Short mmCIF file of C-alpha atoms and ligand atoms in Angstrom, two decimals:
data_model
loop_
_atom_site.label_atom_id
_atom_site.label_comp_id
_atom_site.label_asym_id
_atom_site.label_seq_id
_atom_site.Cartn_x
_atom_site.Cartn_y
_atom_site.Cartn_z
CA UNK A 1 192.93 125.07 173.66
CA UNK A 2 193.99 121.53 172.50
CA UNK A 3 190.95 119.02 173.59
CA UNK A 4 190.78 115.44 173.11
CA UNK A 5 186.55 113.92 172.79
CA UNK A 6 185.90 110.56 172.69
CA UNK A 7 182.37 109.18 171.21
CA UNK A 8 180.98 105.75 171.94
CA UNK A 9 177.07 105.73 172.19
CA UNK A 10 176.68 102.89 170.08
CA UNK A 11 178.54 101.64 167.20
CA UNK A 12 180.87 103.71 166.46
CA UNK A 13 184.09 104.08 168.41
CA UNK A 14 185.55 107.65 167.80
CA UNK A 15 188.27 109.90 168.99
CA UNK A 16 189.25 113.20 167.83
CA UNK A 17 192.09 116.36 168.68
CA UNK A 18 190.26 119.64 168.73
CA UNK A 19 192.49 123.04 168.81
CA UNK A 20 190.80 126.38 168.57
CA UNK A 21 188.07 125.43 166.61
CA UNK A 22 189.98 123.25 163.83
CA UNK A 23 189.71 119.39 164.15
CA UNK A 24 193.08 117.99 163.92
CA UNK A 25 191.79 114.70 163.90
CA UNK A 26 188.54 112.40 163.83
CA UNK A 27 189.19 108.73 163.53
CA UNK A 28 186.20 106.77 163.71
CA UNK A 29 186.04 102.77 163.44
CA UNK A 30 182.43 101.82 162.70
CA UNK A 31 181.40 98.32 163.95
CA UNK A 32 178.49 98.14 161.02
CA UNK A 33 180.27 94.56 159.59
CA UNK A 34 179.83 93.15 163.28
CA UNK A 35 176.14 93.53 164.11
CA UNK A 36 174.81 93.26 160.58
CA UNK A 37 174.52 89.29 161.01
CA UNK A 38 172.09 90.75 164.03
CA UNK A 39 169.95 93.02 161.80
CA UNK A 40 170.54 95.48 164.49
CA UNK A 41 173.59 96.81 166.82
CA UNK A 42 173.91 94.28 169.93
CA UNK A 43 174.69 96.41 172.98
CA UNK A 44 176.62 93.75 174.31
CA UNK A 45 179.11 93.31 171.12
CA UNK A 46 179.28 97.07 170.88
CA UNK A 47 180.44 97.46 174.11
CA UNK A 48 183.19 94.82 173.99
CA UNK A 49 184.27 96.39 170.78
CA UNK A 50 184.42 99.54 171.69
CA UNK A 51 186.66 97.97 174.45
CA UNK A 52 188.78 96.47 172.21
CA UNK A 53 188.74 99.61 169.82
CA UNK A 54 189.44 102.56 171.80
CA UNK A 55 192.97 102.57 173.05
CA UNK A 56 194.27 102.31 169.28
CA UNK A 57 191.69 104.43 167.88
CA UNK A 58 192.72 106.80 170.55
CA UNK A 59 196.20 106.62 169.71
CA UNK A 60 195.69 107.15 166.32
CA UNK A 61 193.80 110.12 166.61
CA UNK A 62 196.71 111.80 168.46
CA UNK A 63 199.22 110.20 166.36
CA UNK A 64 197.53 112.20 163.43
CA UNK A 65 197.30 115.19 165.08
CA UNK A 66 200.65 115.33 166.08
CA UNK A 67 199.68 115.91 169.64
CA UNK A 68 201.04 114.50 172.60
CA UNK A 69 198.86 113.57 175.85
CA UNK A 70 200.67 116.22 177.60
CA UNK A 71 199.87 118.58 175.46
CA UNK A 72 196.07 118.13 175.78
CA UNK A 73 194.47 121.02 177.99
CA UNK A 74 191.24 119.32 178.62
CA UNK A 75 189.08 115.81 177.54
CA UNK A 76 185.63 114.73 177.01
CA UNK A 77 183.33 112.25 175.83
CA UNK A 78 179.87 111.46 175.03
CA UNK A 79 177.59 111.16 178.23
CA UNK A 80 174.47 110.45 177.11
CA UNK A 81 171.92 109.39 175.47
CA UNK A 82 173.09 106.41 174.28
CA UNK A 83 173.71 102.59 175.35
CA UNK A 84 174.21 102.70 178.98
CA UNK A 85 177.59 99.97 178.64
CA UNK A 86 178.59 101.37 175.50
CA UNK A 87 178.58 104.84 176.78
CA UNK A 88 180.65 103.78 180.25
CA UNK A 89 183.09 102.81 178.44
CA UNK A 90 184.33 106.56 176.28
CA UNK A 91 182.77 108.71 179.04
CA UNK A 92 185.10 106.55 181.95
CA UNK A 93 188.47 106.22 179.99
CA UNK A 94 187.89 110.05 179.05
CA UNK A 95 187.47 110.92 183.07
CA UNK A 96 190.46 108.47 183.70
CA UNK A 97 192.65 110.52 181.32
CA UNK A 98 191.25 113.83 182.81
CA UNK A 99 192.81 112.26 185.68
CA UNK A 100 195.93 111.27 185.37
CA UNK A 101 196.36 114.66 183.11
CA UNK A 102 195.00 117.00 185.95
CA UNK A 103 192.86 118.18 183.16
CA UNK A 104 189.35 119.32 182.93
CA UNK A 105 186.29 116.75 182.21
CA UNK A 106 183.53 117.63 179.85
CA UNK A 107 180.46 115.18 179.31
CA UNK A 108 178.67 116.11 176.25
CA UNK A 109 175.16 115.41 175.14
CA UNK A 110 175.10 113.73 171.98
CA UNK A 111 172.18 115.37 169.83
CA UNK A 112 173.31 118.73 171.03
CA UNK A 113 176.71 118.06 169.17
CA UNK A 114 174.90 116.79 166.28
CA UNK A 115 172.62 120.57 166.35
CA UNK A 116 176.43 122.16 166.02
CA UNK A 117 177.84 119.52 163.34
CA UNK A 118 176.32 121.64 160.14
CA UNK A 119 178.93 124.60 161.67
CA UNK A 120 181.99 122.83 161.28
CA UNK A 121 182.98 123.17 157.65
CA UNK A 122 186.06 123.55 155.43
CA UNK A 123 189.48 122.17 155.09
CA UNK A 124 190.82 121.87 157.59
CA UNK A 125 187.73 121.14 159.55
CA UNK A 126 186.83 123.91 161.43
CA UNK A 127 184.01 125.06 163.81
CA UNK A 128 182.33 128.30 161.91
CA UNK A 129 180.46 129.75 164.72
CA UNK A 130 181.02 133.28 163.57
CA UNK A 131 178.54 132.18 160.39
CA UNK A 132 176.17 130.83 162.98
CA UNK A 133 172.17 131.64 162.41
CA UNK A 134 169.25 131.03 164.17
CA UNK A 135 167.83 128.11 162.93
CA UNK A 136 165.66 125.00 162.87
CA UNK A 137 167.77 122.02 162.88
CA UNK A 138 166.94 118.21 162.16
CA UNK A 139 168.52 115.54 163.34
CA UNK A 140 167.83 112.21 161.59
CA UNK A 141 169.77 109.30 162.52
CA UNK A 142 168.70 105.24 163.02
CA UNK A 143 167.88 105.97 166.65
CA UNK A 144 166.27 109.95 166.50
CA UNK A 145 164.71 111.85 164.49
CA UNK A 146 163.88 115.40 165.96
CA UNK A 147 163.19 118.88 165.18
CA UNK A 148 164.97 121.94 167.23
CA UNK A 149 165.06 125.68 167.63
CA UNK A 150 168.68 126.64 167.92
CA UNK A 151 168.20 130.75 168.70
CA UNK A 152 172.16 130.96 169.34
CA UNK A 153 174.79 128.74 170.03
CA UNK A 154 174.49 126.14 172.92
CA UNK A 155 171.00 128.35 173.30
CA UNK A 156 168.20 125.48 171.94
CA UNK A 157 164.62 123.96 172.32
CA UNK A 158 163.37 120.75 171.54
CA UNK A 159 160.01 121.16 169.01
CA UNK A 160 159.53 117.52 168.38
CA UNK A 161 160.76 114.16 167.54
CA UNK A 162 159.46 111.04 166.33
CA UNK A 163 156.83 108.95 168.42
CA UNK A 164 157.74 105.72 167.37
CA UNK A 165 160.41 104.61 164.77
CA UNK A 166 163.11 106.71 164.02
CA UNK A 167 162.83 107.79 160.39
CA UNK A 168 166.95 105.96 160.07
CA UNK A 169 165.16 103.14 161.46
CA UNK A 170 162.33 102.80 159.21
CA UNK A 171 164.89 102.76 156.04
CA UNK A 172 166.61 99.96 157.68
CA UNK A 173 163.28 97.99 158.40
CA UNK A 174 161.99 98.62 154.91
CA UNK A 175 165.19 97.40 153.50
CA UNK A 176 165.12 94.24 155.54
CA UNK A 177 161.37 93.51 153.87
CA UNK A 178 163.05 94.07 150.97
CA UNK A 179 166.27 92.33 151.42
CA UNK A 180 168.98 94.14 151.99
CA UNK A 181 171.37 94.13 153.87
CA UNK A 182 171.49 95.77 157.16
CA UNK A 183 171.83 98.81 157.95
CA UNK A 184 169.79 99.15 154.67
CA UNK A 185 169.60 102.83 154.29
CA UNK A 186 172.21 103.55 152.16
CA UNK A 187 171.08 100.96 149.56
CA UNK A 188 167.69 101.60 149.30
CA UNK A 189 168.74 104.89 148.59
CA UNK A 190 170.94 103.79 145.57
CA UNK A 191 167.79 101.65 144.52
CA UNK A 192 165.66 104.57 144.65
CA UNK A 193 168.21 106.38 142.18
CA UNK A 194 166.78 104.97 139.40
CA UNK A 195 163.13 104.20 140.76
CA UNK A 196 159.50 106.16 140.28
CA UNK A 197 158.37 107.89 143.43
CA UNK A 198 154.95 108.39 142.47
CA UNK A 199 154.74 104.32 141.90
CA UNK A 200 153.26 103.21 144.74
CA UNK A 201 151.49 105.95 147.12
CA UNK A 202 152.45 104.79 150.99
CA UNK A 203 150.99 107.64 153.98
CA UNK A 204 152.83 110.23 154.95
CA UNK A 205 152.02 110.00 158.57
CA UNK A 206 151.01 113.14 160.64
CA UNK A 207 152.20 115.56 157.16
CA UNK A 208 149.33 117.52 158.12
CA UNK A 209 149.81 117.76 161.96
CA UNK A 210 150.25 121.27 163.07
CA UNK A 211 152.81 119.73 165.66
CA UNK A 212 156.45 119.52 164.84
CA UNK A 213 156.70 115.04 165.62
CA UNK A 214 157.11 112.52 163.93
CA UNK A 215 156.04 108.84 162.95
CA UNK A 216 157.61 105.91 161.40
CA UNK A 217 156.17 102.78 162.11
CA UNK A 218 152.71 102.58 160.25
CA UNK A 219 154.40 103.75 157.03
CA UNK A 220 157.31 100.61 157.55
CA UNK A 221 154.08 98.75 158.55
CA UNK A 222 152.07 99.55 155.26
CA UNK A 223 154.56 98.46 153.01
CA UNK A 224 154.27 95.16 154.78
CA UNK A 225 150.95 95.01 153.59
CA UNK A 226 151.69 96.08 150.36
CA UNK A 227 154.33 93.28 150.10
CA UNK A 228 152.09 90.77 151.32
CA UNK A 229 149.37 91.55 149.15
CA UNK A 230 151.81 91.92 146.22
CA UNK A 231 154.96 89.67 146.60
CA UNK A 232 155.78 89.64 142.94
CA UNK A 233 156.95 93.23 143.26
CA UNK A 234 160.20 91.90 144.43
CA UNK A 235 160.62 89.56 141.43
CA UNK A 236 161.51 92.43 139.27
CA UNK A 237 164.27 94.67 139.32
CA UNK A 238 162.42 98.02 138.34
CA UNK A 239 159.96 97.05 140.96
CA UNK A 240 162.19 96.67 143.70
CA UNK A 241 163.55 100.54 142.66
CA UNK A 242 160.12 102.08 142.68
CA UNK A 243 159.45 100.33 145.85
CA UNK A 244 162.62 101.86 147.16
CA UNK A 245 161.74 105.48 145.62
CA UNK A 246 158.60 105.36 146.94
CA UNK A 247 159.08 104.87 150.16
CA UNK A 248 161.68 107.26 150.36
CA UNK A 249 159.99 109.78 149.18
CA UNK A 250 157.23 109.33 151.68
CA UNK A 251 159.87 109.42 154.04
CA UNK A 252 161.73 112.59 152.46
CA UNK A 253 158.47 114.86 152.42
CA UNK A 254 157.53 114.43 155.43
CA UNK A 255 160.96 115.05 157.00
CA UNK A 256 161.25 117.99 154.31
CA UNK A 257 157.59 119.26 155.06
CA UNK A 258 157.97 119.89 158.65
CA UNK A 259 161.24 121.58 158.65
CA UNK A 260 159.90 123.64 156.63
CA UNK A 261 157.06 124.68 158.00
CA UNK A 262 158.47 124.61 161.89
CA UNK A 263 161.18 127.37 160.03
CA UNK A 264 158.28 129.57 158.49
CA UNK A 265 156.67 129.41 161.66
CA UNK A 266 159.29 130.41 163.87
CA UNK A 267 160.39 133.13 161.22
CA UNK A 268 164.36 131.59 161.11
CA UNK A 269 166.58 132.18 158.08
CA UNK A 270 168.21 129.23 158.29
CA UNK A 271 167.69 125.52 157.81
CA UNK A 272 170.37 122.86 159.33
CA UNK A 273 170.48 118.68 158.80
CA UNK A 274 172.77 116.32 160.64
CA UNK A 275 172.40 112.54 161.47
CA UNK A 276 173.06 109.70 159.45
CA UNK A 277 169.71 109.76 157.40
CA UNK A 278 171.32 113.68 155.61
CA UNK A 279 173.70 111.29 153.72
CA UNK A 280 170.29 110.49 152.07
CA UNK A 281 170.63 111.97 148.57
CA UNK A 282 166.88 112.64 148.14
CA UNK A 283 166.78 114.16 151.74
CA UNK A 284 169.44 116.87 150.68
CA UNK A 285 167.92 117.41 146.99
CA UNK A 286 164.48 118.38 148.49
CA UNK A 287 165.86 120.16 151.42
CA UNK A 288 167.59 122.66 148.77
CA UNK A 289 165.14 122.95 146.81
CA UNK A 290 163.04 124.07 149.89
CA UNK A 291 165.25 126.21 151.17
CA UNK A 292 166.16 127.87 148.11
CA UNK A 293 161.98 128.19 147.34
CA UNK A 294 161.68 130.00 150.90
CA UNK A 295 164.74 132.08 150.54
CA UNK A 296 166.77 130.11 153.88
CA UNK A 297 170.03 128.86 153.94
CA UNK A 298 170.18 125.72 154.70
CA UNK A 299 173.60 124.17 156.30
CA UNK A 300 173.77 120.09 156.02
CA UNK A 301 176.50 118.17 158.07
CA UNK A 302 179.96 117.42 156.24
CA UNK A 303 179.45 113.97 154.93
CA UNK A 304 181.64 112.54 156.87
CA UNK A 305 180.27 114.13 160.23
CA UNK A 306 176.92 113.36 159.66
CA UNK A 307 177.18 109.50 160.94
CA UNK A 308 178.83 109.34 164.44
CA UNK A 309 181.95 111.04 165.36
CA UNK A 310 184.16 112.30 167.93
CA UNK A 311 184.95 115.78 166.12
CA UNK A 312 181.48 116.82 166.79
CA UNK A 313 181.79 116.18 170.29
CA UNK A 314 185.31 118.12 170.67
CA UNK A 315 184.03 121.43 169.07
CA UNK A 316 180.65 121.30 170.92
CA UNK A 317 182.96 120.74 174.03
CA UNK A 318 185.47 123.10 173.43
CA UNK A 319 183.07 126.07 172.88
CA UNK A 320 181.13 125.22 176.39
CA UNK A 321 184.74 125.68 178.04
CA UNK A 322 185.68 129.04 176.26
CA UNK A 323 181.96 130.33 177.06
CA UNK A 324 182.73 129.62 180.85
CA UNK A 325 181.01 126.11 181.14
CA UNK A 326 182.36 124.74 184.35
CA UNK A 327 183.59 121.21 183.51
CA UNK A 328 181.73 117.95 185.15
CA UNK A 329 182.99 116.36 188.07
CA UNK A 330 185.63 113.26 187.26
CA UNK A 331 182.54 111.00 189.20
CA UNK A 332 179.99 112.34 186.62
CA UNK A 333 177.69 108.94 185.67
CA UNK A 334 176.73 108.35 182.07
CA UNK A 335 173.00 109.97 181.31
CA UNK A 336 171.56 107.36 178.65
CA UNK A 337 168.07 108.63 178.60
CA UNK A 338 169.27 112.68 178.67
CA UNK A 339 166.58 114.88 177.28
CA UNK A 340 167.52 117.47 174.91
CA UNK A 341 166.53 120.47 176.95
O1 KG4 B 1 173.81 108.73 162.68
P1 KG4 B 1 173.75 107.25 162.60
O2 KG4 B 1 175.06 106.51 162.58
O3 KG4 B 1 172.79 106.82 163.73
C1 KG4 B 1 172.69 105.85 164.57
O4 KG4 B 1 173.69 105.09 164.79
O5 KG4 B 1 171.59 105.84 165.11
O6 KG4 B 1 172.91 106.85 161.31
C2 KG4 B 1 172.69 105.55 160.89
C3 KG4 B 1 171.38 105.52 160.14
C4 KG4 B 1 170.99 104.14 159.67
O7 KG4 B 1 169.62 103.95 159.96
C5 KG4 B 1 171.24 104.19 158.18
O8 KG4 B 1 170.46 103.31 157.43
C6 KG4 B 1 170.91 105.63 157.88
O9 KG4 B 1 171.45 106.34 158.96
N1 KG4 B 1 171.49 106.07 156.62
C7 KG4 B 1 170.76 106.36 155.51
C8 KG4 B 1 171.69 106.71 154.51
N2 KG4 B 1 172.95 106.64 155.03
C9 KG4 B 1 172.80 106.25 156.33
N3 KG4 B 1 169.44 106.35 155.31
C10 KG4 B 1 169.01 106.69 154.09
N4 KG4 B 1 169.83 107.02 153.07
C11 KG4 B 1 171.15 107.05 153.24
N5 KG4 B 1 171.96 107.40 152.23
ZN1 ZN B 2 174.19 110.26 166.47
#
């Protein structure tokens, strides 16, 4: 089966050629530059650029693929959750190609792609179902951060997720007290490369919880306090990278903690991480080390499919056809607030 998926939640606008498993092609323009003058993604710019950005991104993901639209046996695209505008616009031009092809629709649910992204490995990148465990999967991103029970594939239950701030989200608002620029993840990390965890001691909120959420927001909120009651910090250099270290590594164990324990609890082999916040190089360190401690394998998202992506979306898609999924009616409205059943 050759499938074309197109992904537009937010900010990135993605299309990708599935065949049998193998991704032919994932071409994803990311709109960062354009809302970091924000400090935030603008739904309204995101959906005029993903406006302006799908029809060529589209075409180049076919062009690379070496597929024709002829040749495509069925389409889909992101339904939800997401930004309701920026969402209309990948889910309708991927029901108005169904269309005109006489093809099959699918809509796909976003965080249930990112549970399968940790399968699709290799070069070429391929789905690896037939590798598939039972496992508890987190998904960590600047809008989620949740905890599921995958017991086979497409077969999965929501444990918990965070009550406030995304744990993606609380890097970024850290970074802005600190200065960087947005999205500030990625360079705290760096910072935090060469910085002293155990500096500064910030909560670790709800480690000790028996339930499997999450909370962001008073940890970003105590190192407000901490910067207001010592501004100097930022002054120096070595301070700034403990600040960054710290914080991260509040962030890390908790993430780390309670994937841990939700996977000794429910007595799974296996460990998986997808979402933007696995490129965190902390994140994956302590997750191994975990997982090698407890004797699980643990399967993190390709780099490049750990942000969002279309190729995600095709293989999730292209497995719910071949396991008899009917496909969605060409009508099918976007589903921005869909709970991960
Ligand atoms: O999956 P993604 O694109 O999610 C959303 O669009 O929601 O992930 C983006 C998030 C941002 O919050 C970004 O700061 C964070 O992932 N991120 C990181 C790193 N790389 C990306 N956070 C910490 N360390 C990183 N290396
Ligand atoms: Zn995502």
């Amino acid at each position: 089966m050759t499938l074309l998926a197109l992904e537009t939640s937010c900010d990135e606008t993605s299309a990708a050629v599935v065949r049998d498993g193998r991704v032919l092609a994932n071409v994803i323009s990311s709109q960062i530059k354009l809302h970091a003058e924000y400090g935030g993604v603008v739904p309204e710019l995101a959906t005029r650029e993903h406006l302006r950005n799908l029809v060529p991104v589209t075409q180049t993901a076919l062009h690379e693929a070496r597929v024709t639209a002829a040749q495509l046996d069925a389409v889909a695209a992101t339904r939800g959750p997401g930004l309701p505008s920026a969402l209309m616009v990948g889910l309708k031009a991927a029901q108005g190609f169904a269309f005109a092809l006489r093809r099959p629709f699918v809509g796909v649910h976003h965080h249930e792609a990112h549970l399968y992204s940790p399968w699709i490995a290799g070069r070429p990148l391929s789905a690896d179902f037939a590798s598939f465990q039972p496992n508890v999967s987190l998904i960590v991103s600047g809008g989620h951060t949740m905890l599921v029970h995958v017991e086979a594939p497409l077969k999965h239950r929501l444990l918990g997720s965070t009550v406030d701030d995304a744990a993606g989200e609380c890097f970024d608002k850290v970074a802005k007290l600190i200065g960087l620029p947005y999205p500030g993840g990625p360079a705290l990390d760096c910072l935090a490369e060469q910085g002293d965890p155990g500096a500064f001691d910030f909560p670790r909120p709800l480690l000790s919880d028996p339930n499997d959420d999450f909370s962001f927001s008073g940890l970003k909120t105590s190192v407000r306090y901490f910067l207001r009651d010592h501004p100097e910090t930022l002054d120096d250099g070595q301070g700034v990278r403990d600040l960054c270290a710290s914080v991260q590594a509040a962030i890390v164990e908790v993430l780390v903690t309670k994937t841990m324990r939700a996977a000794r609890r429910l007595k799974v082999g296996c460990v998986t991480a997808s979402g933007g916040v696995t490129c965190n190089r902390a994140l994956r360190k302590e997750l191994a080390a975990a997982c090698e401690k407890d004797g699980l394998v643990l399967r993190l998202a390709e780099r490049s499919l750990c942000t969002d992506n279309a190729a995600m979306i095709g293989v999730l898609a292209e497995r719910k056809l071949e396991q008899g999924e009917s496909p969605a009616p060409l009508d099918s409205d976007i589903a921005p607030g869909w709970a991960l059943g």
